[in-house]
Amino acid sequence: MARPSPRAERTSCPLPQLPASVYEDAFDLAAVGMAILSLGGDYLRVNPALCRMLGYQAGEWGERSFGWLDHPDDPPIFLERLAEGDPTGADVERRCLHKDGRWVWVRLHLSVARDAAGAPMYVVSQWVDIQNLKQAREAVRASEDRFRILVETAPMGVMVVDAEGSMEIANVAAQHILGFSSATPGSLAGHLRAISWRDAETDEALSPESMVLDYGPTGETARGRSVRFRHPGDATDRWATTRSAPLRGPGGRIDGALAVVTDATREQMLVAELARLAHHDVLTGLPNRRLLRETLERAIDAHEDQPLSLLLVDLSGFKEVNDTLGHEAGDALLREVGRRLRSIPRDSDLVARLGGDEFAVLLPSTGHAGAEEVAQTILRAIRAPIIHEGRSVEVSAGIGIGLFPEHGQDASTLLRHADVALSQAKQGGGGIGFYAASLDENSLARLSLGTELRTAISEGQLRLCYQPLISLSDGAPVGVECLVRWEHPERGLLAPSLFVPKAERTGLIGPLTTWVLDEALRQQQSWRREGINCDISVNLSARSFHDEDLPATVMGLLERYGARPESLTLEVTESVAMEDPEQAIAMLQRLGKRGVRLSIDDFGTGYSSLGYLQRLPVHQLKIDRSFLANIMADAGAASIVSFIMGLGQSLDLEIVVEGVETEEVTGMVTSLGFDLGQGFYFGRPMPADALARWWREHETSAAGAMLSSLHGPRPAAV
């Protein structure tokens, strides 16, 4: 079919006859550039808009042919092919050379004018400046490229999810976290739905929609969610946190979501390990006192008329091994005893380490005869020689046994009565002892420790020892921890563990704490006069938190000795603080407001305190020495120490590591970034005069090391 001519098309829509000048005016006044060309490419006429667009005068166009302004990289346009009906080049974007030498992007539209017979006569061209449009497009494209690079290289997973919860886009990190590698849209959608999602906190099953499309009532942003899922690659449980924001289409309609997923598996495993450590002894891996008590309480609650036996095991000879061969040998001994104890009971029994050289064995459904049989087996196992670094080490044990229900119908009573039986067994030189009421009365009458302790406080039998605290950055001494000892006239030097619990039970903890604070601040004042500016740390017991007069007592003593409040640090163990967290927070706030520094001791052994840590007004964390037991050989222990340290640093707390005993461990904790160190490697607890000599020596050596690092080595003498 023949194509109708332009003139024939115009006749189908008749217009009033206008003067030729009207059409010329329309051509000249057009806002877009226009030019009329011959079929051979000569410019017959150009309008002012085209001249302004490219900077050439009207007369300069007649000297040129079509294509004279084309960019060399743009394909040529053949007008003769256009006249023959080939539409190629009729509507294109191209670059044209401006008179000032720059290239201008234009959209060129070419139309062939034909006569009544359809024969081509000339070409009408329209030129539109699209330079700004091109630049805007390039800016958008560059922005998209930057966003794509950002998404692809982001360490967290980024996903675009449609309104039904199916993935459309997932970056490399998301594919790695969620365990798939294909990036085709179909596989993405299928994969998200193939994963079994569960809420990490409630363990409720989650759909992909609820995980990434839960924006809340406002629809502005999704709440963060912690999820657990089975990784398809290795079938292990993984944890992640997700957060998403809605993607809106026309009219504000939510078309999907941009979801961000972060791998939280390592953090979750560390938190789980901390939870395990809160109920297990770090050195032996056995359950600790807390888990024993919780298990004992559950067993008593569910006894159903079944007997139950509790065995407390205390080693004899452990202190001699520790003092003679060192803590490393002592730790090895405790681990071996723990291993032997663990191999004896049934699966339903529980073996725990209570602290120091004391262990416990809980025997459900076991009465007198069964408990005695197990106790005899334990004694034989412990008495067998233990080989450590070629040396044969021998220890023995005493075992105290309490039976439920005859020796106590609650956990506290049964533990106390088993301890009474243990004391009787140890006084008999070892072996096995069962609780009896007569033993309890006789032991209390014989020891009368409460009366003796009251005498010790009033007659000056108590002594303070001082263990240094070292700055790990330069080795300089910064303070001391004050440790109380009792010089008993008959029993010799007693450690706090032998009389502080008695002081708490008999109401003497208040006078004892006051004596320690008074003596510590008096000694600090004496050191100041000698030129030793030494901060001091004093431990608080659980009962101290119930002493409403404690803040006033502390401030009165500080004023008496002219001491700065910040030069005194009060230490409380994590487990004590967590016995009554609200009471602890209130008391610590009262003390902290007075300028006294506060420290959490043995941190890391009480997992429940992590939720309260931000609320506790403390300045310092002291990481429990048990974490250093295997730090050099166990990467997991090092990770936990590093994690706890990072937690404290994120809260802007000073970090102290206890139990540093070797140069190798010193290097390790220094490289991890700890602030302060304490342990036998730096100095053992010592009397005040010995501490003064030690302080001067180490203060001088630290200053010399600092000067050497600043000025470099001195030149050799010539």
Short mmCIF file of C-alpha atoms in Angstrom, two decimals, residues 3-10 35-41 66 77-91 109-126:
data_model
loop_
_atom_site.label_atom_id
_atom_site.label_comp_id
_atom_site.label_asym_id
_atom_site.label_seq_id
_atom_site.Cartn_x
_atom_site.Cartn_y
_atom_site.Cartn_z
CA ARG A 3 2.12 5.78 1.86
CA PRO A 4 -0.08 8.93 1.76
CA SER A 5 1.82 12.14 1.22
CA PRO A 6 2.04 14.78 4.00
CA ARG A 7 0.09 17.12 1.84
CA ALA A 8 -2.70 14.53 1.40
CA GLU A 9 -2.75 14.05 5.21
CA ARG A 10 -3.17 17.78 5.71
CA ALA A 35 16.24 23.16 10.15
CA ILE A 36 15.09 22.34 6.61
CA LEU A 37 17.52 20.27 4.56
CA SER A 38 17.63 19.16 1.01
CA LEU A 39 17.58 15.48 0.28
CA GLY A 40 21.28 15.83 -0.42
CA GLY A 41 21.95 17.21 3.05
CA PHE A 66 24.25 17.61 7.21
CA ILE A 77 22.59 9.23 9.39
CA PHE A 78 21.90 8.73 5.67
CA LEU A 79 19.13 11.04 4.49
CA GLU A 80 18.70 9.17 1.23
CA ARG A 81 17.78 5.98 3.13
CA LEU A 82 15.34 8.02 5.18
CA ALA A 83 13.77 9.31 1.99
CA GLU A 84 13.50 5.72 0.76
CA GLY A 85 11.41 4.83 3.82
CA ASP A 86 14.13 3.43 6.15
CA PRO A 87 13.26 4.81 9.64
CA THR A 88 16.83 4.35 10.94
CA GLY A 89 18.04 7.65 12.34
CA ALA A 90 14.63 9.32 12.26
CA ASP A 91 14.63 9.80 16.05
CA HIS A 109 13.92 14.10 14.95
CA LEU A 110 13.91 13.92 11.10
CA SER A 111 10.77 13.92 8.89
CA VAL A 112 10.65 13.66 5.07
CA ALA A 113 8.21 16.04 3.37
CA ARG A 114 6.60 14.52 0.29
CA ASP A 115 4.53 15.85 -2.58
CA ALA A 116 1.04 14.74 -3.53
CA ALA A 117 2.45 11.77 -5.38
CA GLY A 118 4.47 10.69 -2.35
CA ALA A 119 7.81 11.71 -3.78
CA PRO A 120 10.31 13.07 -1.21
CA MET A 121 10.94 16.81 -1.45
CA TYR A 122 13.02 17.88 1.60
CA VAL A 123 13.74 16.96 5.21
CA VAL A 124 12.40 18.80 8.26
CA SER A 125 14.61 18.38 11.37
CA GLN A 126 13.83 19.22 15.01
#
